[in-house]
Short mmCIF file of C-alpha atoms in Angstrom, two decimals:
data_model
loop_
_atom_site.label_atom_id
_atom_site.label_comp_id
_atom_site.label_asym_id
_atom_site.label_seq_id
_atom_site.Cartn_x
_atom_site.Cartn_y
_atom_site.Cartn_z
CA MET R 1 155.48 -21.80 -29.07
CA ASN R 2 155.69 -25.47 -29.43
CA PRO R 3 153.53 -26.40 -32.42
CA LEU R 4 152.76 -29.83 -31.09
CA HIS R 5 151.80 -28.40 -27.73
CA PRO R 6 150.49 -25.02 -28.73
CA THR R 7 149.67 -23.85 -25.27
CA ASN R 8 150.53 -24.92 -21.80
CA PRO R 9 148.07 -27.63 -21.07
CA VAL R 10 145.56 -27.35 -18.32
CA PRO R 11 146.41 -30.49 -16.40
CA PRO R 12 143.48 -32.83 -16.32
CA SER R 13 143.08 -35.23 -13.50
CA ASP R 14 145.54 -38.12 -13.47
CA GLY R 15 142.89 -40.58 -14.52
CA ALA R 16 141.67 -38.39 -17.34
CA GLU R 17 145.20 -37.74 -18.53
CA GLU R 18 145.97 -41.44 -18.55
CA ARG R 19 142.84 -42.13 -20.49
CA LEU R 20 143.62 -39.33 -22.93
CA LEU R 21 147.09 -40.72 -23.62
CA ASP R 22 145.64 -44.21 -24.02
CA LEU R 23 143.15 -42.99 -26.57
CA LEU R 24 145.71 -40.91 -28.47
CA THR R 25 148.00 -43.94 -28.61
CA ALA R 26 145.22 -46.19 -29.82
CA GLN R 27 144.09 -43.63 -32.39
CA ALA R 28 147.60 -43.45 -33.83
CA THR R 29 148.14 -47.18 -34.00
CA CYS R 30 144.96 -49.20 -34.29
CA GLY R 31 142.10 -46.71 -34.45
CA LEU R 32 139.14 -45.93 -32.25
CA SER R 33 135.54 -46.99 -32.06
CA PRO R 34 132.96 -44.20 -32.52
CA GLU R 35 132.43 -44.18 -28.76
CA GLU R 36 136.14 -43.92 -28.06
CA SER R 37 136.46 -41.22 -30.68
CA ALA R 38 133.74 -39.18 -28.98
CA GLU R 39 135.44 -39.68 -25.64
CA LEU R 40 138.74 -38.52 -27.10
CA HIS R 41 137.17 -35.35 -28.45
CA ARG R 42 135.69 -34.62 -25.07
CA LEU R 43 138.97 -35.18 -23.27
CA LEU R 44 140.87 -33.08 -25.81
CA ALA R 45 138.41 -30.26 -25.23
CA GLU R 46 139.24 -30.44 -21.54
CA ALA R 47 142.98 -30.46 -22.23
CA PRO R 48 143.48 -27.89 -24.97
CA GLY R 49 147.24 -28.08 -24.73
CA GLU R 50 147.33 -31.60 -26.06
CA GLY R 51 147.86 -31.56 -29.82
CA ALA R 52 145.12 -33.68 -31.36
CA ASP R 53 147.39 -34.91 -34.14
CA ALA R 54 150.63 -35.15 -32.19
CA PHE R 55 150.55 -38.91 -31.63
CA GLU R 56 149.42 -39.62 -35.17
CA LEU R 57 152.24 -37.45 -36.51
CA ALA R 58 154.68 -39.28 -34.26
CA ALA R 59 153.41 -42.63 -35.52
CA ALA R 60 153.72 -41.41 -39.12
CA ALA R 61 157.29 -40.24 -38.54
CA ALA R 62 158.11 -43.54 -36.87
CA ASP R 63 156.64 -45.39 -39.82
CA LEU R 64 158.70 -43.30 -42.24
CA ALA R 65 161.81 -43.94 -40.19
CA PHE R 66 161.80 -47.60 -41.08
CA ILE R 67 159.80 -47.80 -44.26
CA GLY R 68 162.83 -48.89 -46.27
CA THR R 69 162.21 -48.92 -49.98
CA LEU R 70 159.14 -47.56 -51.68
CA GLU R 71 157.21 -49.47 -54.27
CA VAL R 72 156.52 -47.59 -57.46
CA MET R 73 152.82 -46.93 -57.83
CA PRO R 74 151.60 -48.30 -61.18
CA GLY R 75 150.65 -45.63 -63.69
CA ALA R 76 147.16 -47.03 -64.14
CA ILE R 77 146.48 -46.66 -60.42
CA ALA R 78 147.85 -43.13 -60.43
CA ALA R 79 145.48 -42.34 -63.28
CA ARG R 80 142.52 -43.89 -61.50
CA THR R 81 143.42 -41.98 -58.36
CA LEU R 82 143.51 -38.72 -60.27
CA ASP R 83 140.10 -39.45 -61.70
CA ALA R 84 138.77 -40.36 -58.25
CA VAL R 85 139.97 -37.07 -56.76
CA ARG R 86 138.42 -35.16 -59.61
CA ALA R 87 135.16 -37.02 -59.23
CA ALA R 88 135.18 -36.31 -55.50
CA ALA R 89 135.87 -32.67 -56.18
CA ALA R 90 133.19 -32.36 -58.77
CA PRO R 91 129.91 -32.70 -56.90
CA GLU R 92 130.92 -30.28 -54.21
CA GLY R 93 132.03 -27.71 -56.75
CA VAL R 94 135.04 -26.86 -54.64
CA ALA R 95 137.59 -27.04 -57.38
CA ALA R 96 137.86 -23.88 -59.38
CA PRO R 97 137.45 -24.14 -63.12
CA LEU R 98 140.67 -25.09 -64.80
CA GLN R 99 142.35 -22.15 -66.44
CA MET R 100 144.37 -23.10 -69.43
CA ARG R 101 145.65 -21.85 -72.67
CA ALA R 102 145.01 -23.88 -75.75
CA PHE R 103 147.83 -25.05 -77.94
CA GLY R 104 146.64 -22.66 -80.61
CA PRO R 105 148.73 -21.95 -83.67
CA ALA R 106 150.82 -18.94 -82.89
CA SER R 107 150.33 -17.32 -86.24
CA ALA R 108 146.98 -16.22 -84.98
CA GLY R 109 148.84 -14.27 -82.32
CA ARG R 110 146.34 -15.17 -79.69
CA SER R 111 147.03 -15.44 -76.04
CA ARG R 112 143.71 -16.58 -74.70
CA ARG R 113 142.57 -18.55 -71.78
CA TRP R 114 139.57 -20.72 -71.73
CA ALA R 115 137.88 -21.65 -68.56
CA VAL R 116 136.97 -25.29 -68.77
CA ALA R 117 133.41 -25.49 -67.64
CA GLY R 118 131.25 -28.53 -67.54
CA TRP R 119 133.96 -31.06 -66.85
CA VAL R 120 132.52 -31.63 -63.50
CA ALA R 121 129.26 -33.04 -64.75
CA ALA R 122 130.86 -34.88 -67.60
CA ALA R 123 133.40 -36.61 -65.43
CA ALA R 124 130.67 -37.90 -63.18
CA CYS R 125 128.43 -39.10 -65.95
CA LEU R 126 130.54 -40.75 -68.59
CA ALA R 127 132.23 -44.05 -68.28
CA ILE R 128 135.26 -43.28 -70.37
CA ALA R 129 137.67 -40.94 -68.72
CA PHE R 130 140.89 -39.40 -69.78
CA VAL R 131 143.80 -38.32 -67.70
CA GLY R 132 146.59 -35.86 -67.74
CA TRP R 133 144.97 -32.67 -68.77
CA TRP R 134 147.22 -29.95 -67.54
CA PRO R 135 148.73 -28.46 -70.61
CA THR R 136 151.77 -26.29 -70.37
CA ILE R 137 151.35 -22.61 -70.96
CA HIS R 138 153.18 -21.64 -74.10
CA ARG R 139 154.61 -18.42 -75.37
CA PRO R 140 153.48 -17.59 -78.88
CA VAL R 141 155.58 -19.34 -81.48
CA SER R 142 155.12 -18.89 -85.21
CA GLN R 143 153.98 -21.77 -87.38
CA ALA R 144 157.28 -21.58 -89.29
CA ASP R 145 159.21 -21.92 -86.04
CA LEU R 146 157.04 -24.83 -84.95
CA ALA R 147 157.61 -26.57 -88.28
CA SER R 148 161.39 -26.09 -87.90
CA ARG R 149 161.30 -27.35 -84.33
CA ALA R 150 159.31 -30.39 -85.36
CA GLU R 151 161.84 -31.31 -88.02
CA ALA R 152 164.80 -30.70 -85.71
CA PHE R 153 163.11 -32.79 -83.04
CA ALA R 154 162.47 -35.60 -85.49
CA LYS R 155 166.11 -35.64 -86.58
CA SER R 156 167.70 -35.33 -83.15
CA THR R 157 165.56 -37.73 -81.11
CA PRO R 158 166.60 -41.38 -81.46
CA ASP R 159 163.30 -43.04 -80.61
CA VAL R 160 161.07 -40.68 -82.54
CA VAL R 161 158.20 -42.23 -84.48
CA ARG R 162 156.53 -40.60 -87.47
CA LEU R 163 152.97 -41.75 -87.97
CA ALA R 164 150.69 -40.77 -90.84
CA TRP R 165 147.18 -39.54 -90.15
CA GLY R 166 144.27 -41.57 -91.48
CA ASP R 167 140.52 -41.32 -91.14
CA PHE R 168 139.18 -41.91 -87.63
CA ASN R 169 136.30 -44.23 -88.48
CA ASP R 170 133.88 -45.35 -85.82
CA ILE R 171 135.37 -48.44 -84.22
CA ALA R 172 132.07 -50.33 -84.02
CA THR R 173 130.15 -49.20 -87.09
CA LYS R 174 133.07 -48.20 -89.30
CA ALA R 175 131.18 -44.98 -90.02
CA PRO R 176 133.43 -42.34 -91.54
CA PRO R 177 134.55 -39.37 -89.47
CA GLU R 178 133.01 -35.92 -89.56
CA VAL R 179 136.24 -34.66 -91.09
CA PRO R 180 137.66 -37.20 -93.52
CA GLY R 181 140.82 -36.92 -95.54
CA VAL R 182 143.11 -35.16 -93.06
CA LYS R 183 146.74 -35.57 -94.04
CA GLY R 184 149.98 -35.02 -92.19
CA GLU R 185 151.79 -36.85 -89.46
CA VAL R 186 152.49 -37.25 -85.76
CA ILE R 187 156.09 -36.92 -84.63
CA TRP R 188 156.40 -38.41 -81.17
CA SER R 189 159.06 -39.65 -78.74
CA ASP R 190 158.18 -41.83 -75.74
CA SER R 191 161.51 -41.01 -74.12
CA GLU R 192 161.10 -37.25 -74.51
CA GLN R 193 157.38 -37.37 -73.68
CA LYS R 194 156.60 -34.84 -76.32
CA GLY R 195 156.17 -34.38 -80.00
CA TYR R 196 154.47 -32.43 -82.75
CA MET R 197 151.66 -33.03 -85.15
CA LYS R 198 151.23 -31.64 -88.61
CA LEU R 199 147.68 -31.53 -89.92
CA THR R 200 146.49 -30.55 -93.35
CA GLY R 201 142.83 -30.50 -94.19
CA LEU R 202 141.23 -29.79 -90.84
CA PRO R 203 138.60 -27.09 -91.37
CA VAL R 204 139.13 -23.68 -89.84
CA ASN R 205 137.26 -23.65 -86.55
CA ASP R 206 135.56 -20.96 -84.52
CA PRO R 207 137.05 -21.41 -81.05
CA ARG R 208 133.97 -19.81 -79.52
CA ARG R 209 131.96 -22.79 -80.75
CA GLU R 210 134.35 -25.73 -80.87
CA GLN R 211 137.99 -26.76 -80.70
CA TYR R 212 140.10 -29.69 -81.74
CA GLN R 213 141.44 -32.02 -79.11
CA LEU R 214 144.22 -34.58 -79.39
CA TRP R 215 143.97 -37.83 -77.46
CA ILE R 216 146.81 -40.25 -76.79
CA VAL R 217 146.17 -43.89 -76.00
CA ASP R 218 148.95 -45.25 -73.83
CA ALA R 219 149.55 -48.98 -74.13
CA GLU R 220 150.06 -49.11 -70.36
CA ARG R 221 146.90 -47.25 -69.42
CA GLY R 222 144.66 -48.72 -72.07
CA LEU R 223 141.93 -47.34 -74.26
CA GLN R 224 139.66 -46.30 -71.41
CA GLN R 225 142.10 -43.77 -70.02
CA ARG R 226 143.02 -41.62 -72.93
CA ILE R 227 145.42 -38.81 -72.21
CA SER R 228 144.68 -35.37 -73.57
CA GLY R 229 147.70 -34.19 -75.52
CA ALA R 230 146.58 -30.82 -76.89
CA ILE R 231 143.62 -28.58 -77.52
CA PHE R 232 144.09 -26.46 -80.57
CA ASP R 233 142.56 -24.37 -83.33
CA VAL R 234 142.92 -24.08 -87.06
CA PRO R 235 142.78 -20.34 -87.66
CA ALA R 236 141.72 -18.78 -90.93
CA GLY R 237 145.24 -17.53 -91.58
CA SER R 238 146.57 -21.06 -91.91
CA ALA R 239 144.71 -21.68 -95.16
CA SER R 240 146.69 -19.69 -97.69
CA GLY R 241 145.05 -20.71 -100.91
CA GLY R 242 144.97 -24.43 -100.15
CA PRO R 243 143.89 -26.66 -97.31
CA ALA R 244 144.72 -25.29 -93.89
CA THR R 245 147.94 -26.65 -92.39
CA VAL R 246 148.91 -26.36 -88.76
CA VAL R 247 151.76 -27.64 -86.62
CA VAL R 248 150.83 -28.24 -83.00
CA PRO R 249 153.10 -29.25 -80.12
CA ILE R 250 152.09 -32.34 -78.16
CA GLU R 251 152.81 -32.12 -74.44
CA PRO R 252 150.61 -34.46 -72.38
CA GLY R 253 150.13 -33.66 -68.73
CA LEU R 254 150.75 -37.23 -67.64
CA HIS R 255 153.47 -39.71 -68.41
CA VAL R 256 152.82 -41.77 -71.52
CA GLY R 257 154.48 -45.15 -71.26
CA LYS R 258 154.10 -46.21 -74.86
CA ALA R 259 151.98 -44.13 -77.16
CA GLN R 260 149.86 -46.47 -79.22
CA LEU R 261 147.26 -44.26 -80.84
CA PHE R 262 146.79 -40.57 -81.51
CA ALA R 263 143.31 -39.32 -82.34
CA VAL R 264 141.83 -35.90 -83.01
CA THR R 265 138.24 -35.10 -82.13
CA ILE R 266 136.11 -31.98 -82.22
CA GLU R 267 134.91 -30.86 -78.83
CA LYS R 268 133.34 -27.88 -77.19
CA PRO R 269 135.51 -24.82 -76.47
CA GLY R 270 138.17 -25.63 -73.93
CA GLY R 271 137.96 -29.33 -74.65
CA VAL R 272 136.35 -31.97 -72.51
CA TRP R 273 137.44 -34.25 -69.71
CA VAL R 274 135.67 -37.16 -71.29
CA SER R 275 134.74 -37.59 -74.89
CA ASP R 276 132.10 -39.71 -76.53
CA MET R 277 134.25 -39.65 -79.68
CA SER R 278 131.18 -38.81 -81.73
CA ARG R 279 132.87 -36.00 -83.66
CA ARG R 280 135.96 -37.63 -85.05
CA ALA R 281 138.61 -36.38 -87.42
CA CYS R 282 141.82 -38.34 -87.80
CA LEU R 283 143.78 -41.17 -86.26
CA ALA R 284 147.42 -42.26 -86.28
CA ALA R 285 148.46 -45.68 -85.01
CA ASN R 286 151.86 -46.74 -83.76
CA THR R 287 152.24 -50.35 -84.84
CA GLN R 288 155.91 -50.64 -83.90
CA MET L 1 151.75 -6.86 -55.83
CA PRO L 2 150.34 -10.38 -55.99
CA ALA L 3 151.12 -12.68 -53.10
CA ASP L 4 153.80 -15.31 -53.64
CA PRO L 5 152.31 -18.64 -54.65
CA PRO L 6 152.30 -21.27 -51.93
CA THR L 7 155.50 -23.28 -51.76
CA PHE L 8 154.07 -26.60 -50.67
CA VAL L 9 152.05 -28.71 -53.00
CA LEU L 10 149.39 -29.32 -50.33
CA GLN L 11 148.98 -25.59 -49.88
CA ARG L 12 148.46 -25.30 -53.61
CA VAL L 13 145.94 -28.13 -53.52
CA ALA L 14 144.12 -26.31 -50.73
CA ALA L 15 144.16 -23.13 -52.81
CA GLY L 16 142.33 -24.91 -55.64
CA ASP L 17 145.30 -25.33 -57.96
CA GLN L 18 144.18 -28.37 -59.93
CA ALA L 19 147.59 -29.06 -61.39
CA ALA L 20 148.79 -29.47 -57.82
CA VAL L 21 146.55 -32.51 -57.37
CA GLN L 22 148.43 -34.32 -60.08
CA GLU L 23 151.74 -33.12 -58.67
CA CYS L 24 150.71 -34.37 -55.24
CA ILE L 25 149.95 -37.82 -56.66
CA THR L 26 153.22 -37.84 -58.56
CA ARG L 27 155.22 -36.75 -55.54
CA TYR L 28 153.60 -38.89 -52.87
CA GLY L 29 152.08 -41.70 -54.90
CA ASP L 30 154.89 -44.15 -54.22
CA LEU L 31 154.83 -43.44 -50.50
CA VAL L 32 151.06 -43.79 -50.22
CA TRP L 33 151.06 -46.85 -52.45
CA SER L 34 153.74 -48.50 -50.31
CA LEU L 35 151.82 -47.82 -47.11
CA ALA L 36 148.60 -49.05 -48.70
CA ARG L 37 150.18 -52.23 -50.02
CA ARG L 38 151.47 -53.00 -46.57
CA MET L 39 148.34 -52.14 -44.62
CA ALA L 40 145.52 -52.80 -47.08
CA GLY L 41 146.96 -55.66 -49.09
CA ARG L 42 144.88 -56.45 -52.13
CA ASP L 43 142.64 -53.45 -51.49
CA ALA L 44 145.56 -51.07 -51.91
CA ASP L 45 144.18 -49.67 -55.15
CA ASP L 46 140.92 -48.52 -53.53
CA ALA L 47 142.76 -47.40 -50.42
CA VAL L 48 145.08 -45.13 -52.39
CA GLN L 49 142.13 -43.40 -54.02
CA GLU L 50 140.47 -42.93 -50.66
CA ILE L 51 143.67 -41.51 -49.20
CA PHE L 52 144.23 -38.97 -51.93
CA ILE L 53 140.62 -37.85 -51.75
CA ASP L 54 141.11 -37.34 -48.03
CA LEU L 55 144.37 -35.49 -48.70
CA TRP L 56 142.53 -33.21 -51.09
CA ARG L 57 139.95 -32.53 -48.37
CA SER L 58 142.54 -32.16 -45.60
CA ALA L 59 145.16 -30.17 -47.48
CA GLY L 60 144.02 -26.94 -45.86
CA ARG L 61 144.97 -28.33 -42.46
CA PHE L 62 148.60 -28.83 -43.42
CA ASP L 63 150.85 -26.49 -41.47
CA PRO L 64 154.56 -26.61 -42.32
CA ALA L 65 155.33 -25.22 -38.87
CA VAL L 66 153.91 -28.37 -37.31
CA ALA L 67 155.07 -31.16 -39.61
CA SER L 68 156.76 -31.77 -42.90
CA GLU L 69 154.55 -32.40 -45.88
CA THR L 70 155.78 -35.99 -46.10
CA THR L 71 154.90 -36.71 -42.50
CA PHE L 72 151.50 -35.07 -42.91
CA VAL L 73 150.79 -37.17 -45.99
CA ALA L 74 151.89 -40.31 -44.15
CA MET L 75 149.66 -39.39 -41.22
CA ILE L 76 146.58 -38.98 -43.42
CA ALA L 77 147.42 -42.21 -45.24
CA ARG L 78 147.85 -44.16 -42.00
CA ARG L 79 144.62 -42.71 -40.61
CA ARG L 80 142.63 -43.88 -43.61
CA LEU L 81 144.33 -47.25 -43.68
CA ILE L 82 143.70 -47.84 -39.99
CA ASP L 83 140.04 -46.89 -40.52
CA ARG L 84 139.80 -49.32 -43.40
CA ARG L 85 141.33 -52.05 -41.34
CA ARG L 86 138.86 -51.48 -38.55
CA ARG L 87 135.97 -51.55 -41.02
CA GLU L 88 137.27 -54.75 -42.53
CA SER L 89 137.69 -56.38 -39.16
CA ARG L 90 134.03 -55.71 -38.33
CA ARG L 91 132.86 -57.33 -41.55
CA PRO L 92 131.34 -60.76 -40.94
CA GLY L 93 133.84 -63.44 -41.76
CA ALA L 94 136.71 -61.00 -42.10
CA VAL L 95 140.00 -62.30 -40.85
CA LEU L 96 142.92 -60.02 -40.24
CA SER L 97 145.86 -61.95 -41.47
CA LEU L 98 148.76 -59.63 -41.84
CA ASP L 99 151.12 -62.26 -43.06
CA ALA L 100 148.77 -63.07 -45.90
CA GLU L 101 148.77 -59.44 -46.94
CA VAL L 102 152.48 -59.06 -47.35
CA PRO L 103 152.72 -57.79 -50.91
CA VAL L 104 154.58 -59.58 -53.61
CA ALA L 105 157.76 -58.06 -54.92
CA ALA L 106 157.15 -54.99 -57.02
CA PRO L 107 159.26 -52.29 -58.64
CA ALA L 108 160.88 -50.32 -55.88
CA ARG L 109 163.02 -47.29 -55.40
CA GLU L 110 165.32 -46.43 -52.58
CA THR L 111 163.95 -44.03 -50.04
CA ILE L 112 166.29 -41.16 -49.60
CA ASP L 113 165.80 -38.71 -46.81
CA LEU L 114 162.03 -39.04 -46.68
CA SER L 115 161.90 -36.34 -44.07
CA ALA L 116 164.06 -34.90 -41.37
CA GLU L 117 161.35 -35.96 -38.98
CA ALA L 118 161.80 -39.57 -39.99
CA ALA L 119 165.47 -39.27 -39.10
CA ALA L 120 164.60 -37.71 -35.75
CA ALA L 121 162.10 -40.49 -35.13
CA ARG L 122 164.68 -43.12 -35.96
CA THR L 123 167.11 -41.59 -33.51
CA ALA L 124 164.43 -41.45 -30.84
CA ILE L 125 163.39 -45.06 -31.38
CA SER L 126 166.98 -46.23 -31.19
CA THR L 127 167.08 -45.10 -27.57
CA LEU L 128 164.17 -47.35 -26.58
CA SER L 129 164.71 -50.75 -25.04
CA GLU L 130 164.72 -53.77 -27.30
CA ASP L 131 161.26 -54.79 -26.10
CA GLN L 132 159.89 -51.32 -26.61
CA GLN L 133 161.31 -51.14 -30.14
CA ARG L 134 159.88 -54.53 -30.99
CA VAL L 135 156.43 -53.68 -29.70
CA LEU L 136 156.43 -50.31 -31.42
CA GLY L 137 157.50 -51.93 -34.68
CA LEU L 138 154.73 -54.52 -34.47
CA SER L 139 152.24 -51.77 -33.83
CA ILE L 140 153.41 -49.13 -36.29
CA GLN L 141 154.79 -51.17 -39.12
CA ARG L 142 152.82 -54.38 -38.90
CA GLY L 143 149.65 -52.69 -37.76
CA LEU L 144 148.92 -55.32 -35.14
CA ALA L 145 146.27 -54.62 -32.52
CA HIS L 146 147.55 -54.29 -28.99
CA GLU L 147 145.98 -57.62 -28.05
CA GLN L 148 147.66 -59.31 -31.00
CA ILE L 149 151.02 -57.91 -29.94
CA ALA L 150 150.46 -59.17 -26.41
CA ARG L 151 149.76 -62.64 -27.76
CA ALA L 152 152.69 -62.55 -30.16
CA THR L 153 155.22 -61.33 -27.61
CA GLY L 154 153.88 -62.88 -24.42
CA LEU L 155 153.93 -59.48 -22.78
CA PRO L 156 151.01 -58.35 -20.63
CA LEU L 157 148.54 -56.14 -22.52
CA GLY L 158 149.21 -53.25 -20.15
CA THR L 159 152.93 -53.47 -20.85
CA VAL L 160 152.32 -53.48 -24.59
CA LYS L 161 150.21 -50.35 -24.32
CA THR L 162 152.81 -48.68 -22.15
CA HIS L 163 155.64 -49.53 -24.52
CA ILE L 164 153.75 -48.12 -27.49
CA ARG L 165 152.74 -45.03 -25.63
CA ARG L 166 156.24 -44.35 -24.34
CA GLY L 167 157.68 -44.92 -27.79
CA LEU L 168 155.29 -42.47 -29.37
CA ILE L 169 155.90 -39.91 -26.65
CA LYS L 170 159.63 -40.24 -27.24
CA VAL L 171 159.16 -39.69 -30.96
CA ARG L 172 156.81 -36.80 -30.29
CA GLU L 173 159.38 -35.15 -28.07
CA ALA L 174 161.99 -35.56 -30.78
CA LEU L 175 159.67 -33.96 -33.31
CA GLU L 176 158.91 -31.15 -30.91
CA ALA L 177 162.59 -30.49 -30.42
CA GLN L 178 163.12 -30.49 -34.14
CA ALA L 179 160.18 -28.16 -34.76
CA ALA L 180 161.65 -25.81 -32.19
CA GLY L 181 164.98 -25.96 -34.00
CA GLN L 182 166.73 -27.64 -31.11
CA GLU L 183 169.27 -30.36 -31.25
CA VAL L 184 167.57 -33.61 -30.41
CA ARG L 185 168.80 -34.74 -27.02
CA LEU L 186 167.57 -38.08 -25.89
#
């Protein structure tokens, strides 16, 4: 069967066929008025063998044949487009809840999935959006292994930056964070698009109630389009006599041109698509 | 045994795989952006968003037996861009000035084998007369209305329409032959 002509057409009258071809040509090249569009639908119904998209596909192929070079779509526009598709998906509820696994410390031995509910409403309501939330699914790795990997990564990656955590005070009011005094560092490479963070002093969390979320501010995307870099827990087992310490891989779902800021907030289980940054913990700035 | 996951990113988008939306933008963003810059000029940013939303809605209609994913994406993009252009042209005071919309130089990458269908189309177009190729190019690539092409070329409007139609039919036949796995004979 010819997919562009799925059945043998019932030949319409010569005049109708001419008109049909005229309309298909116009549709593929300069568009139709609502009246013409209705006429085309009627004529197509009378000539079921004529593929409705065949001329448009031909025009698309012809366009591709001579398109030459492609311009690179700017990252900020890609990010806005992603947000727009999500926003369009949200009200209709078509998109299934995102299934993901948090970047939880492996010493807890968990292999859980959290359905991310509520992003739909949040994305539509809040002005500040983030992008790139499709974390990789990880096999369990022990904290000791993660610490070793982080150090090996730091030593073997030429452009790695090591940034110390500080308090994430409110930008406007300078109010202190909910969790002050977190120590540790971010180990990050723009070229490798990944890194690790070590955190000491984050309270053990109950993942049924809340989780920690890492945000990355890309110099190219700007503050308003923060990229989610990880959602993670601090399990009870990580506090062996002293403050809890965890090592968490950072693997953002979208390309980070130049990581400028890393920030950890406390969010609802599964994280959020947009954050009001009201529950802050720590911040690391790349001033290089 | 679970079914194999869909191979094509549009099929995954249609199946509700949210990661596939991002992959779709990554894979086809440059193509859609390039088409939008050419056909929507300074409104390319909005146009790209509109196109990908439409792709998300239309992904279920993609059939790899009918067209390649690239050609399908280009078709949806062109459809939206043509609609936008028509809307713009109806706006009071709107002036369609294609020359004014030619984008400034921007980072570019070579297009390599965009689709086998594009190659088939190129072969088909090469068999058209010089006039037919010129008219088809003005229509497809420059997006000129048939009347504009008639004015620009001095050809009668009927001839312009015929050239475009014959060109598209030729390309369609080439695509049909390719879909059927036949050598393209022109």
